[in-house]
Coordinates of C-alpha atoms and ligand atoms in Angstrom, one line a residue:
X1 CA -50.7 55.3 -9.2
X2 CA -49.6 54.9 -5.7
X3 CA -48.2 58.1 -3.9
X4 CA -46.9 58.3 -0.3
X5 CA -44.2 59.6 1.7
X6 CA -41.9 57.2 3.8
X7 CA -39.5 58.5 6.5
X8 CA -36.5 56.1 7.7
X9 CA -35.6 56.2 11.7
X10 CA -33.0 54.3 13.2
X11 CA -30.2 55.1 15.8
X12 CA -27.0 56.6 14.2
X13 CA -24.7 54.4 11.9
X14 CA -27.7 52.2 11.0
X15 CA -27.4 52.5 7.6
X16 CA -30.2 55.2 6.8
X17 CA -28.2 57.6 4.1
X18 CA -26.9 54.4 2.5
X19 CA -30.5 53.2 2.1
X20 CA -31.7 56.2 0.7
X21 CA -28.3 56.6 -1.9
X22 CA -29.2 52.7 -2.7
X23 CA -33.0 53.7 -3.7
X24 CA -31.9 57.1 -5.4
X25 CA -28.8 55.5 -7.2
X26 CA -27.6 59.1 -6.1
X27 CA -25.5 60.7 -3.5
X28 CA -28.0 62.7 -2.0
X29 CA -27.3 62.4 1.9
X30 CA -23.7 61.8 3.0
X31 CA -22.4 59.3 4.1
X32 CA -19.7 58.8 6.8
X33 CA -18.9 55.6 9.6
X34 CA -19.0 59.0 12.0
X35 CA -22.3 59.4 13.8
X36 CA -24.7 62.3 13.8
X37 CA -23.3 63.7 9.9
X38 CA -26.7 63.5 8.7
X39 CA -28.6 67.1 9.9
X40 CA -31.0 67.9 8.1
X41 CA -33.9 66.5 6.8
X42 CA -33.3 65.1 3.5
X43 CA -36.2 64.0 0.8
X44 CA -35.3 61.6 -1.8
X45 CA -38.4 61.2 -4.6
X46 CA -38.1 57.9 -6.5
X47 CA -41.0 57.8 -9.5
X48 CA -41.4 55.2 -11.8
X49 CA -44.7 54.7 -14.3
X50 CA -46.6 52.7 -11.1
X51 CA -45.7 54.7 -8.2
X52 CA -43.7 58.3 -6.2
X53 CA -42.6 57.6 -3.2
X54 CA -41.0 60.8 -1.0
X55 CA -38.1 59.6 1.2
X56 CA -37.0 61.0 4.5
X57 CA -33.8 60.4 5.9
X58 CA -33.7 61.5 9.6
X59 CA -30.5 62.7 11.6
X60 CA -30.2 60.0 14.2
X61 CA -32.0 59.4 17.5
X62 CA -30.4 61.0 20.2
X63 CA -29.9 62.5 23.6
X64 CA -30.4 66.4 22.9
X65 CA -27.3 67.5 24.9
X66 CA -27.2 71.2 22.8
X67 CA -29.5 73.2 20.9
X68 CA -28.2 71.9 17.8
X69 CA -29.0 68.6 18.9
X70 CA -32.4 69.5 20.1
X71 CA -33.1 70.9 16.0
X72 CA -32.1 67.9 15.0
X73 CA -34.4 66.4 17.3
X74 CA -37.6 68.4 16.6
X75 CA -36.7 67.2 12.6
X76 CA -37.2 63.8 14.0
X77 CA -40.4 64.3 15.3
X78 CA -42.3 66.7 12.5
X79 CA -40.7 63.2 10.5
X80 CA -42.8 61.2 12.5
X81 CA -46.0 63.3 12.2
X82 CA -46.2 63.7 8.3
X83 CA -45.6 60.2 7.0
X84 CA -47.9 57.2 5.0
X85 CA -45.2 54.7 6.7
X86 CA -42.6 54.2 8.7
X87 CA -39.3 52.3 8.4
X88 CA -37.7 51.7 11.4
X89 CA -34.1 50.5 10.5
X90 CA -31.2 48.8 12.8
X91 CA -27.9 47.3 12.3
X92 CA -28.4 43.6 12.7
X93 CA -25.1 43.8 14.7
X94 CA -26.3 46.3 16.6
X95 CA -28.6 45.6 20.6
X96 CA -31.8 44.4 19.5
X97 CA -33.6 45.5 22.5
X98 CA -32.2 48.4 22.8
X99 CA -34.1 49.0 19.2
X100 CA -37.0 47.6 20.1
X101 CA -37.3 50.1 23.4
X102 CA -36.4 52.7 20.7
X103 CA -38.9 51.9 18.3
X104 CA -41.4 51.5 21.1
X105 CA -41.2 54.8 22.6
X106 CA -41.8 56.8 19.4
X107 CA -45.1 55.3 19.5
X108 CA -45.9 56.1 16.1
X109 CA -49.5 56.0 14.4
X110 CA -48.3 55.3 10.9
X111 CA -48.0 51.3 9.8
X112 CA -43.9 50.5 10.8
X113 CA -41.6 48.2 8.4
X114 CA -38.6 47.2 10.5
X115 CA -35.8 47.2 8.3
X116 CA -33.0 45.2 9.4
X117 CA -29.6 46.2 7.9
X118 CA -26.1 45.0 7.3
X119 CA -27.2 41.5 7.2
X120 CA -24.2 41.0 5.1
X121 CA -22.4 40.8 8.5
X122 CA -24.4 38.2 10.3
X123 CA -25.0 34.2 10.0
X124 CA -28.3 32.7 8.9
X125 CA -28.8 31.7 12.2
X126 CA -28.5 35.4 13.5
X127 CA -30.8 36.5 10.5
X128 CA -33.3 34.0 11.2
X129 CA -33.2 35.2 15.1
X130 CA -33.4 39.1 14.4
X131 CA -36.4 38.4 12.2
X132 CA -38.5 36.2 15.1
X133 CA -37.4 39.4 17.5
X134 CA -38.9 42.0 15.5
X135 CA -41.8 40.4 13.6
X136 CA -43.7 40.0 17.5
X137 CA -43.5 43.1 18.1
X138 CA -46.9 45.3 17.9
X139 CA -45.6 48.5 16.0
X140 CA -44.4 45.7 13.4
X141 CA -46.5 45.4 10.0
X142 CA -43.4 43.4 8.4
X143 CA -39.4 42.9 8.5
X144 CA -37.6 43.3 6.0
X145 CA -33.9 42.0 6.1
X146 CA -31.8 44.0 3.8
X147 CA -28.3 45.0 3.2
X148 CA -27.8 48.0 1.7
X149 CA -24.4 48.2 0.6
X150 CA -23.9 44.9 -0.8
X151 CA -26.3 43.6 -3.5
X152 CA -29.3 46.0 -2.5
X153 CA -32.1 45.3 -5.3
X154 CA -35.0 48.5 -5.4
X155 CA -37.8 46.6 -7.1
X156 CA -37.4 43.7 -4.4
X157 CA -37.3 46.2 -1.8
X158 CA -39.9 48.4 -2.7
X159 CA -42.8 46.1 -3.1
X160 CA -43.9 45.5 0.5
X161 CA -44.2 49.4 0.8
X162 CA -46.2 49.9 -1.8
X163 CA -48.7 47.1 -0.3
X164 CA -48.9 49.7 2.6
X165 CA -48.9 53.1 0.3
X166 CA -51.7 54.2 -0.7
X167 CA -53.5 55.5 -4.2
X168 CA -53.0 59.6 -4.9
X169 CA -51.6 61.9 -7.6
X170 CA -47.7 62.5 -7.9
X171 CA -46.9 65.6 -5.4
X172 CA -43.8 66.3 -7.3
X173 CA -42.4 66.8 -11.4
X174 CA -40.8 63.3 -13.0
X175 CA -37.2 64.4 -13.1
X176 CA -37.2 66.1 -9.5
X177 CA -35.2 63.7 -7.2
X178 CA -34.5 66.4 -4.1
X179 CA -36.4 69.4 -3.2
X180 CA -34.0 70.7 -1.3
X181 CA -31.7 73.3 -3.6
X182 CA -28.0 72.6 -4.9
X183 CA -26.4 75.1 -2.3
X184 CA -27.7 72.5 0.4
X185 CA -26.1 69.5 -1.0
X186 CA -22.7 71.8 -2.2
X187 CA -22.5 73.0 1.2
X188 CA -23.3 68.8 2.7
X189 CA -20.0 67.7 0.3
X190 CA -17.7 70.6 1.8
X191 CA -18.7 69.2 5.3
X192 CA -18.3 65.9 4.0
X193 CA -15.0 66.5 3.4
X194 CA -14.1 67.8 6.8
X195 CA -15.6 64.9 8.4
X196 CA -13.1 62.9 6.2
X197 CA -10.2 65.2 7.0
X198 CA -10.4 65.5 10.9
X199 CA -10.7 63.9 13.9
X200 CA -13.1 64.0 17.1
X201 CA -13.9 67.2 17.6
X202 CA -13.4 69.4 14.6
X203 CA -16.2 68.1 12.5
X204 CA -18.9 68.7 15.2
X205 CA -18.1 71.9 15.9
X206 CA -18.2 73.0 12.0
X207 CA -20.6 73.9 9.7
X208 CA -20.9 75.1 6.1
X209 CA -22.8 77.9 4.2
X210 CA -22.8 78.7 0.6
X211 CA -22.2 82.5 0.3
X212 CA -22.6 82.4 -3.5
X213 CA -23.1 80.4 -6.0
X214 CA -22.5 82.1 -9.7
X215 CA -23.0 80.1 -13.2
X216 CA -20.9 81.5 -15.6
X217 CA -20.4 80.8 -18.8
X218 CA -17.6 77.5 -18.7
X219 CA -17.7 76.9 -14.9
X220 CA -19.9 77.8 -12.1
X221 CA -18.0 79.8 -9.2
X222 CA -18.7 79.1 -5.3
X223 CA -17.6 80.7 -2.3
X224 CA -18.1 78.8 1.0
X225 CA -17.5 79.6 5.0
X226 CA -16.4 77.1 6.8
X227 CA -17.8 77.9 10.5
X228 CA -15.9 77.0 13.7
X229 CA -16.4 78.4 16.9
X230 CA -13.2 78.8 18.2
X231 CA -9.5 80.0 16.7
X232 CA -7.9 77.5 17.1
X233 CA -10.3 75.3 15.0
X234 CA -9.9 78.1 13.1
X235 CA -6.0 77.4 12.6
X236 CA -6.4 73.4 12.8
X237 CA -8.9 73.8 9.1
X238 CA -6.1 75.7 7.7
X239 CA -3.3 73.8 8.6
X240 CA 0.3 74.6 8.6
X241 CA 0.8 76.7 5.7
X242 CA -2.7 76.7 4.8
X243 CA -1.7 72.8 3.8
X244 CA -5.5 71.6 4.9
X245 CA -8.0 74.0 3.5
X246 CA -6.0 73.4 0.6
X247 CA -6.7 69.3 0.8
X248 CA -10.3 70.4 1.9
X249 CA -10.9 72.4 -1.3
X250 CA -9.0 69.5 -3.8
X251 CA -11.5 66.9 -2.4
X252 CA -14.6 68.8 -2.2
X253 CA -14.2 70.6 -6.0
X254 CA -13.9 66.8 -7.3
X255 CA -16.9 66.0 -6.1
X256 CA -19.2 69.0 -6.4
X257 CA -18.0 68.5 -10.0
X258 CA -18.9 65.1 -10.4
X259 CA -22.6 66.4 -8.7
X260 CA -23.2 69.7 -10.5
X261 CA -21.4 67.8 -14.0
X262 CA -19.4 71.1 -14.4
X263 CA -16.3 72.8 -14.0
X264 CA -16.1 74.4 -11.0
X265 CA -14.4 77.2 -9.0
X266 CA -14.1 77.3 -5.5
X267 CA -13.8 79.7 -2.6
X268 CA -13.4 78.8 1.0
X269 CA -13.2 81.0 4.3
X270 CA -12.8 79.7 7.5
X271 CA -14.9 81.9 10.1
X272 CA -14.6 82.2 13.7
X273 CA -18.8 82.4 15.3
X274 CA -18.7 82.1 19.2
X275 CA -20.4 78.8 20.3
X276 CA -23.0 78.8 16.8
X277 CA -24.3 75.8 17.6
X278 CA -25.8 77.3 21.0
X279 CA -27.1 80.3 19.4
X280 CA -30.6 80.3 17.8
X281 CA -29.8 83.4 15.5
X282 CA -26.5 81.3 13.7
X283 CA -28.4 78.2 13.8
X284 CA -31.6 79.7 11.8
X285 CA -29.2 81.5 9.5
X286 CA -27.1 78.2 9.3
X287 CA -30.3 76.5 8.1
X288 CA -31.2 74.6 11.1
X289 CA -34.6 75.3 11.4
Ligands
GDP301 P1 -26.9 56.5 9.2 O1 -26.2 57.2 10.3 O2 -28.0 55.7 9.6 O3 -27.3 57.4 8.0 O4 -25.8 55.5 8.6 P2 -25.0 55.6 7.3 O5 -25.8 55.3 6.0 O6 -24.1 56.8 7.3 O7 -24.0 54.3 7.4 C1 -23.2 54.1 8.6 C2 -22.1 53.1 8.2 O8 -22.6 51.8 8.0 C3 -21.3 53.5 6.9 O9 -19.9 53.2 7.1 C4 -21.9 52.5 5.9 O10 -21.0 52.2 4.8 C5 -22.2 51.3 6.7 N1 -23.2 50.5 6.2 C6 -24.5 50.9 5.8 N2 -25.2 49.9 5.3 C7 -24.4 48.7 5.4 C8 -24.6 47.4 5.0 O11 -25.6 46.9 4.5 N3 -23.6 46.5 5.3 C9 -22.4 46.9 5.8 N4 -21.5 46.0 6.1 N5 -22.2 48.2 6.2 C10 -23.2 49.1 5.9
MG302 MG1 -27.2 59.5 7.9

């Protein structure tokens, strides 16, 4: 059996949550045309009778301009430190040098598959281009043009990296798709949902944590804060007449449902922490670590 873990880089809005939804056929990480919604580290296991491979989606590469950011940086790197392979995905529409300068300067010791996405929105000419670009480069083992919205096909996409994957027992049980727990991805839907619901601001200066989360016997009941750092984010969640949180809570409880495939109830509180995204105390009880 071949056994190996995989972690996907890639600038922001290149397409890395969709690739790993496409190989899990689940909605594991979110997904949103916002930049920078992915935080966390997320694992995605895909098993079959030949092979496990682990999945890591990455938050994007960025500039660390706050401490948040910085986390979300030092995820990035521990990524690049535990991995059989790389991918190292771009949006075909996207600066090609500016990716390869990226993908350079990670300098990465593991074999690198550039995965070139969206190439639903570029010519055969273009394709044809973007695949002589990469394929010269030295951190490139092998391209691989994909789209991963439109007509994404595992089996065809998977075989490459198991050429590069090597032999080893299954780390993880058959039926486990995510180690991370249910609160995680409960709390990731909430945010979702802001993300959909507001604009510029708002979303980045937000977070979610699951206070509790309590299986009863027809439904399971979940309270969640919603964190902002100022009042008046406090009063733009709520809306006039409480008219958002409401729309907040309708869209998140349809989909927790459709994830947990139960009824349930939920809470929400909106909660005012001074500047939590600078302070390393919220952040580590926040989950950031
Ligand atoms: P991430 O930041 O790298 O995780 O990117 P996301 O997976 O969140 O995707 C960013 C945006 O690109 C979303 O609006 C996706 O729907 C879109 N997208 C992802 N893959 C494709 C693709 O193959 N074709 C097209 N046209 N859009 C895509
Ligand atoms: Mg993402």
């Amino acid at each position: 059996m071949k056994t190996g873990f995989v972690n996907i880089f890639g600038k922001p809005n290149a397409g890395k949550s969709t690739l790993l939804n496409a190989l899990l056929g689940e909605k594991l990480a979110i997904i949103s045309p916002k930049v920078q919604t992915t935080r966390h580290r997320i694992k995605g296991i895909l098993t079959t009778e030949d092979y496990q491979v682990i999945f890591s989606d990455t938050p994007g590469i960025i500039d660390p301009k706050y401490k948040l950011q910085q986390r979300m940086m030092m995820s990035v790197k521990s990524a690049m430190e535990d991995a059989d392979l790389a991918l190292l995905m771009l949006d075909i529409k996207d600066d090609w040098e500016e990716n390869d300068a990226l993908f350079t300067s990670l300098n990465l010791k593991v074999p690198c598959i550039v995965v070139i996405n969206k190439t639903d929105k570029a010519n055969a000419e273009v394709r044809k281009n973007a695949e002589d670009f990469f394929s010269k480069k030295s951190y490139c083992s092998k391209v691989l043009m994909i789209s991963a919205l439109k007509g994404f096909d595992v089996n065809v996409f998977m075989n490459p990296l198991l050429e590069l994957i090597p032999e080893g027992m299954p780390f993880f049980e058959e039926d486990q798709i995510t180690d991370l727990n249910t609160r995680f991805f409960v709390g990731e839907i909430i945010r979702e949902k802001i993300f959909e619901l507001f604009e510029e601001e708002i979303p980045y200066h937000t977070t979610v944590l699951v206070t509790a989360f309590k299986e009863q016997t027809h439904l399971i009941k979940i309270s969640a804060d919603i964190i902002v750092q100022r009042d008046t984010q406090k009063s733009i969640i709520i809306g006039a007449g409480g008219k958002m949180i409401k729309e907040i809570g309708v869209r998140a409880r349809k989909d927790i449902e459709k994830f947990l495939d139960s009824k349930i109830y939920l809470e929400l509180f909106v909660k005012v922490r001074d500047k939590w995204r600078d302070n390393e105390l919220f952040l580590k009880e926040y989950g950031y670590f």
